Short mmCIF file of C-alpha atoms and ligand atoms in Angstrom, two decimals:
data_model
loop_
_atom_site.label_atom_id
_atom_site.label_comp_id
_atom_site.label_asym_id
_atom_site.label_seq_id
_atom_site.Cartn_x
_atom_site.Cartn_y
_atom_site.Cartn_z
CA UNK P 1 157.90 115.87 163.75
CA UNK P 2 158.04 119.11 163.81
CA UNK P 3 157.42 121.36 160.54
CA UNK P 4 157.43 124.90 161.25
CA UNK P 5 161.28 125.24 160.48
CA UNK P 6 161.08 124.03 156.94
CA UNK P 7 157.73 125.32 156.51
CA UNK P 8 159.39 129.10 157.43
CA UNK P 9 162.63 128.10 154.89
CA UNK P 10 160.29 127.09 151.99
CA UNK P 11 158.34 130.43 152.41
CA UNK P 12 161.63 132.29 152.88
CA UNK P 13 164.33 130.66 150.64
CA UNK P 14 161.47 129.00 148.38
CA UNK P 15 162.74 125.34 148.88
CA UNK P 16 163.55 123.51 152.52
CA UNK P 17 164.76 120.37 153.57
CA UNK P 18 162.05 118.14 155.29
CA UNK P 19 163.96 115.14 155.93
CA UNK P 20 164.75 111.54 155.70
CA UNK P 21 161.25 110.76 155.36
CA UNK P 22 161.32 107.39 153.29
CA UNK P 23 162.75 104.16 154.28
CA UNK P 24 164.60 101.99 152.01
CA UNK P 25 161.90 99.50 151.84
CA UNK P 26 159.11 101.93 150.78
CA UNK P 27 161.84 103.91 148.50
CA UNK P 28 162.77 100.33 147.15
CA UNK P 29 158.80 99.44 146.27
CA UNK P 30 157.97 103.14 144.98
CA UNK P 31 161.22 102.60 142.89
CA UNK P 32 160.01 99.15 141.26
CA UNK P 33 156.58 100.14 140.27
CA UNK P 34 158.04 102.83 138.32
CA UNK P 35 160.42 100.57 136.69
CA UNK P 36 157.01 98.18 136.67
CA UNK P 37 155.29 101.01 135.25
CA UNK P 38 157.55 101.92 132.91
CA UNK P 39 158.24 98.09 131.32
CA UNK P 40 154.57 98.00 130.89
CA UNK P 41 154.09 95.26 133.72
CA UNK P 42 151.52 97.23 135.29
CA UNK P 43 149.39 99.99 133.25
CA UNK P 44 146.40 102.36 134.36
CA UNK P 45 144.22 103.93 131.69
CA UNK P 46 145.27 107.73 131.38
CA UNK P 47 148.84 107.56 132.55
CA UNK P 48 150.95 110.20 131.00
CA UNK P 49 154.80 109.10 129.44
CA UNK P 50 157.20 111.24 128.00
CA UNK P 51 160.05 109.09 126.57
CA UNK P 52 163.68 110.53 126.85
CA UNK P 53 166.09 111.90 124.34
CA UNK P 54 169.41 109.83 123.77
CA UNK P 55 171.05 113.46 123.54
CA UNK P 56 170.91 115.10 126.86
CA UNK P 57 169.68 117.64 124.87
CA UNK P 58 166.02 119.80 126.28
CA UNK P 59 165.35 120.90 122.77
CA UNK P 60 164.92 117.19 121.20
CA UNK P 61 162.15 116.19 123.94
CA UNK P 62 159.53 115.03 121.96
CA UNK P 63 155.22 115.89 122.64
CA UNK P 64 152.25 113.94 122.67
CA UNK P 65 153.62 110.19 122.05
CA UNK P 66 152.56 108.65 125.14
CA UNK P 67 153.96 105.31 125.74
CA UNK P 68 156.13 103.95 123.15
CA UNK P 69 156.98 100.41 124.94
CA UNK P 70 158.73 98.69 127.10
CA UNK P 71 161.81 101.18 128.15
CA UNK P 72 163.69 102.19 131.33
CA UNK P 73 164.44 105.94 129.15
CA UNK P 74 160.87 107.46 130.07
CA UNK P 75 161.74 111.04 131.21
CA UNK P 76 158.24 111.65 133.13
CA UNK P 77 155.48 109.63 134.18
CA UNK P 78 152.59 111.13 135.06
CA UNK P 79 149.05 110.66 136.82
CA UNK P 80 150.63 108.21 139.36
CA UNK P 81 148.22 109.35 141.56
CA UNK P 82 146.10 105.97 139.68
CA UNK P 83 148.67 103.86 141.44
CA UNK P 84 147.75 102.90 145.07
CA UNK P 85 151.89 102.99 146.02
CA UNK P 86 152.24 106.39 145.10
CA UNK P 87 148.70 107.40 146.37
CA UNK P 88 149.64 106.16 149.76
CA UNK P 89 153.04 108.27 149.17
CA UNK P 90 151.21 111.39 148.45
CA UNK P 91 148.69 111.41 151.08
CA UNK P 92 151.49 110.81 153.83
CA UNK P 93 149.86 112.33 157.12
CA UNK P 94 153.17 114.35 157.41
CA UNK P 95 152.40 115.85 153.95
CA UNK P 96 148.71 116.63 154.83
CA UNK P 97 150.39 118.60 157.63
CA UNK P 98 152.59 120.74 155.15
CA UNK P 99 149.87 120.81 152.69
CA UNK P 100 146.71 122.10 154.97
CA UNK P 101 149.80 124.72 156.97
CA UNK P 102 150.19 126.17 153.38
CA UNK P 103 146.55 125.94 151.81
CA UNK P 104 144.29 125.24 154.66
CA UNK P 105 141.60 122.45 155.26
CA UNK P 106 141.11 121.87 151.29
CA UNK P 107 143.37 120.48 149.63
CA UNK P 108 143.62 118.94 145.91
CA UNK P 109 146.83 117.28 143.33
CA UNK P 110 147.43 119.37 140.85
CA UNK P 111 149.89 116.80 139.32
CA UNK P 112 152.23 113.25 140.54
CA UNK P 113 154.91 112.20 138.58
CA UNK P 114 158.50 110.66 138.13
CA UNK P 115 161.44 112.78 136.71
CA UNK P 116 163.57 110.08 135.92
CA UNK P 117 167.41 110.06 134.52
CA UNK P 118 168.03 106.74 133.53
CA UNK P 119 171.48 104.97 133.68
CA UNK P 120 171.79 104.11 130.72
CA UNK P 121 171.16 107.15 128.90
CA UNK P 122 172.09 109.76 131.57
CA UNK P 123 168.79 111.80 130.93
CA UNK P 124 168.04 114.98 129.77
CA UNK P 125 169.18 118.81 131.18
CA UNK P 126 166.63 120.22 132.51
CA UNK P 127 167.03 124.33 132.17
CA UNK P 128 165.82 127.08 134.54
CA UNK P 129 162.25 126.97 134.85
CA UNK P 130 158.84 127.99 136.92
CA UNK P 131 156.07 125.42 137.48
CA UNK P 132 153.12 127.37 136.90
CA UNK P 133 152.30 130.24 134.75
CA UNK P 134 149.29 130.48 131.85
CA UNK P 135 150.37 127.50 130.53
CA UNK P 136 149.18 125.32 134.02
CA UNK P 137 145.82 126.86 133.47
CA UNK P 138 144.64 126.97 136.93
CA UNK P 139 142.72 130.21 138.01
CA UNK P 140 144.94 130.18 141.51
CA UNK P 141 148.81 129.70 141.34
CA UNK P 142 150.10 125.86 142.84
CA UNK P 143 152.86 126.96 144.65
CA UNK P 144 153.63 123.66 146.88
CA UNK P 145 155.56 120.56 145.45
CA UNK P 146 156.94 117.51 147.71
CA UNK P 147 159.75 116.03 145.98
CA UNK P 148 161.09 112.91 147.13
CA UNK P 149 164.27 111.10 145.83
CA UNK P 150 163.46 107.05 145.12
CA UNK P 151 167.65 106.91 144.60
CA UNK P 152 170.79 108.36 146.15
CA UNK P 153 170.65 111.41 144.37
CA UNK P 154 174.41 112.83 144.49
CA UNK P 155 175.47 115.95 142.62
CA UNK P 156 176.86 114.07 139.71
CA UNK P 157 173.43 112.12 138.89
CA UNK P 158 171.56 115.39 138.38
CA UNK P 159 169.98 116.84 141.20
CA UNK P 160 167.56 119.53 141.65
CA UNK P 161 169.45 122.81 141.85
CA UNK P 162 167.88 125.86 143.12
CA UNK P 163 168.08 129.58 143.06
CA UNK P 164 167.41 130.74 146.44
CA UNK P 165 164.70 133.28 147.07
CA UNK P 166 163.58 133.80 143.38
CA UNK P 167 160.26 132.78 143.76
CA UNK P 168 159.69 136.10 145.65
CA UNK P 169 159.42 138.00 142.88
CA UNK P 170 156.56 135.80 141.42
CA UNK P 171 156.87 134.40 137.29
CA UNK P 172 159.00 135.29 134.83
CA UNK P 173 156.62 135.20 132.34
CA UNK P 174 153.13 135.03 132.19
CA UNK P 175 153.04 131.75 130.60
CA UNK P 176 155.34 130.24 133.14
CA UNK P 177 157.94 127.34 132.30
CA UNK P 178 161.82 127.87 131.10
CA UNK P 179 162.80 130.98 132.34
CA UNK P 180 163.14 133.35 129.03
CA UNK P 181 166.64 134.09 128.12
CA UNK P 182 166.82 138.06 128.83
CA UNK P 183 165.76 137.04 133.01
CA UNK P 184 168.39 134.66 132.96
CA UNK P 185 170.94 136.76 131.70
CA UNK P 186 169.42 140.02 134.14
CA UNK P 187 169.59 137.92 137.28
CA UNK P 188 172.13 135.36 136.64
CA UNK P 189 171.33 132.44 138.48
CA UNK P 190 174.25 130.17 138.39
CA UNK P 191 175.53 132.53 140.45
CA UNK P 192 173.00 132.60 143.42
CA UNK P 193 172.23 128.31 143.09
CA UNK P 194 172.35 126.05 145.28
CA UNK P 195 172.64 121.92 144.97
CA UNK P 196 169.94 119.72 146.50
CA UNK P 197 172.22 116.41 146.59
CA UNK P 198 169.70 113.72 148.27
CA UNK P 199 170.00 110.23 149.36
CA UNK P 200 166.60 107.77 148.69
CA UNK P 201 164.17 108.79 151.03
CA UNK P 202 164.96 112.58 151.34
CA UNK P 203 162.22 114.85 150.69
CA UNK P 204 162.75 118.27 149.63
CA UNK P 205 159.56 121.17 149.61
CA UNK P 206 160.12 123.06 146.50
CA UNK P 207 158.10 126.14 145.70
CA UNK P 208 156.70 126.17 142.15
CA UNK P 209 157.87 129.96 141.61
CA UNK P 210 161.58 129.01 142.70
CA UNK P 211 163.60 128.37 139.80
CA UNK P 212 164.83 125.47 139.29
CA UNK P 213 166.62 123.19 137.18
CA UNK P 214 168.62 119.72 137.04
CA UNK P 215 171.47 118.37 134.94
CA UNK P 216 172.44 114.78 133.31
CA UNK P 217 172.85 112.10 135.30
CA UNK P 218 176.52 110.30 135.23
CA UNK P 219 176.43 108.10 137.78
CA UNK P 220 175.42 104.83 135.88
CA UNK P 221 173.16 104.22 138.15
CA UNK P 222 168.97 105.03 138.24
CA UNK P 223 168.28 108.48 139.35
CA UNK P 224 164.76 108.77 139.80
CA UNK P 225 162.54 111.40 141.86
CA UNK P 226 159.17 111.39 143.18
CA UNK P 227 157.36 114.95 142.95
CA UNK P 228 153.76 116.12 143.67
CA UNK P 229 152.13 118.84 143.25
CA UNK P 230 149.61 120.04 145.97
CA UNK P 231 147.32 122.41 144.91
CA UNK P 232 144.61 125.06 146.81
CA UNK P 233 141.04 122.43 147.32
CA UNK P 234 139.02 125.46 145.27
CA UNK P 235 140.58 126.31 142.38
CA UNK P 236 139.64 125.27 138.79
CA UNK P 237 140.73 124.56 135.78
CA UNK P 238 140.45 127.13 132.90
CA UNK P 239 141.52 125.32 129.79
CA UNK P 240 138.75 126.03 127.28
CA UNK P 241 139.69 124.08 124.54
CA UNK P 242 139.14 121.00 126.10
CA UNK P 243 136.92 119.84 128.84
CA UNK P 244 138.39 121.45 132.40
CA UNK P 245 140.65 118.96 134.72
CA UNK P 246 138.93 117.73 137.68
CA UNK P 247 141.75 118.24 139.80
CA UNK P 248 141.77 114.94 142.89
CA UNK P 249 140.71 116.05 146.31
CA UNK P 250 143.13 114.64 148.89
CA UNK P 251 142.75 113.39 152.44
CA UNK P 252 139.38 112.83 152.51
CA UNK P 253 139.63 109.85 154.72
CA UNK P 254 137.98 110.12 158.56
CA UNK P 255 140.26 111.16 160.81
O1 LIG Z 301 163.77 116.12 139.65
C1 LIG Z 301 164.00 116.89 138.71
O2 LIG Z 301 164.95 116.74 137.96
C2 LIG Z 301 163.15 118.05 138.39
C3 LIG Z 301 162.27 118.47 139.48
C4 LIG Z 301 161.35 119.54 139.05
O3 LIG Z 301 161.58 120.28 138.14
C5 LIG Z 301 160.12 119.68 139.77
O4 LIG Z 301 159.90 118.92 140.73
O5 LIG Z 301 159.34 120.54 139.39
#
């Protein structure tokens, strides 16, 4: 398959279309270990949960609970990397191609998690925001994520939404993360954006400097993504007040 085309859109528009790159049976498996994952079936030591609010609502997230039980409503789950499925998914040979074409022959995970918007609950909004920034504390900017959708992912159940070409002029703040209201209203997004509707399987190349958001899901149905983020094989953590991430070398394996 060839890359070059998507890898010259992502650089461009900050965010290209790779493909139909899952089948149903793999989306279908990746799908029920989260759900596995989520309902406590299967666990790994240092898995990170962030449960979801009931109000759709950004500002009542809540920090630092972890797990809280058995529950479909998790809004991320992190560190999947620990789970062989989702190792397998992020070490794809196509995605080593992307990666190494952006970052060259080292290559490392800065992060591997689920955004989910459950049925039931419709999820959470997710505002305008950066993924990187002080607050990553990484001493070289991540600037490659491979999102995948595990479900049809119409407009209505909250897809990623995009505003073309913003990562070009680099973060909006130093500490990175929701784009600060005076940006927002100086470069008005909504009007520039652009819907990422996917169907299971699709994988999209987002840019961590694009901004980005996604809305409530209404579909009634499971809306749950896939994203990881690749990350430059040297750089280091810088966090000081604890001890510094080891951040996962990938595709080690022999040729
Ligand atoms: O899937 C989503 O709703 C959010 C995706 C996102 O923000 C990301 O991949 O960084």
């Amino acid at each position: 398959m060839t890359i070059e085309p998507a890898l010259a859109a992502y650089e461009a528009e900050g965010y290209a279309y790779l493909g139909r790159i899952g089948d149903p049976a793999t989306m279908a498996a990746l799908g029920a270990r989260i759900d596995d994952i989520m309902m406590g079936a299967v666990s790994y030591e240092g898995l990170f949960f962030q449960l979801d609010t009931t109000s759709g609502l950004y500002e009542d997230v809540e920090y630092g609970k972890g797990w809280q039980g058995p529950s479909r409503n998790y809004r991320k789950v992190e560190k999947l990397e620990l789970d062989p499925l989702f190792r397998s998914w992020i070490e794809l040979p196509l995605f080593e191609r992307v990666a190494r074409a952006v970052y060259g022959s080292e290559v490392s995970l800065y992060r591997a998690l689920v955004f989910n918007k459950a049925a039931e609950t419709g999820g959470t909004y997710l505002p305008w925001h950066q993924d990187g920034g002080a607050f990553w504390g990484v001493d070289r900017a991540p600037r490659l994520q491979i999102w995948t959708a595990l479900d049809d992912t119409p407009e209505d159940a909250g897809c990623v939404e995009v505003f073309p070409g913003s990562h070009l002029a680099g973060l909006a703040s130093p500490i990175g993360g929701v784009v600060p209201k005076a940006q927002l209203e100086a470069r008005r997004p909504e009007q520039h954006s652009v819907l990422l509707p996917a169907n299971a399987g699709d994988v999209y190349l987002i840019h961590n400097h694009v901004w980005h958001r996604s809305g409530r899901n209404l579909t009634g149905r499971p809306r749950r993504a896939f994203t990881a983020c690749y990350l430059d094989g040297r750089a280091r953590c810088m966090r000081k007040k604890r001890t510094p991430r080891e951040f996962p070398r990938l595709f080690t394996r022999p040729p």
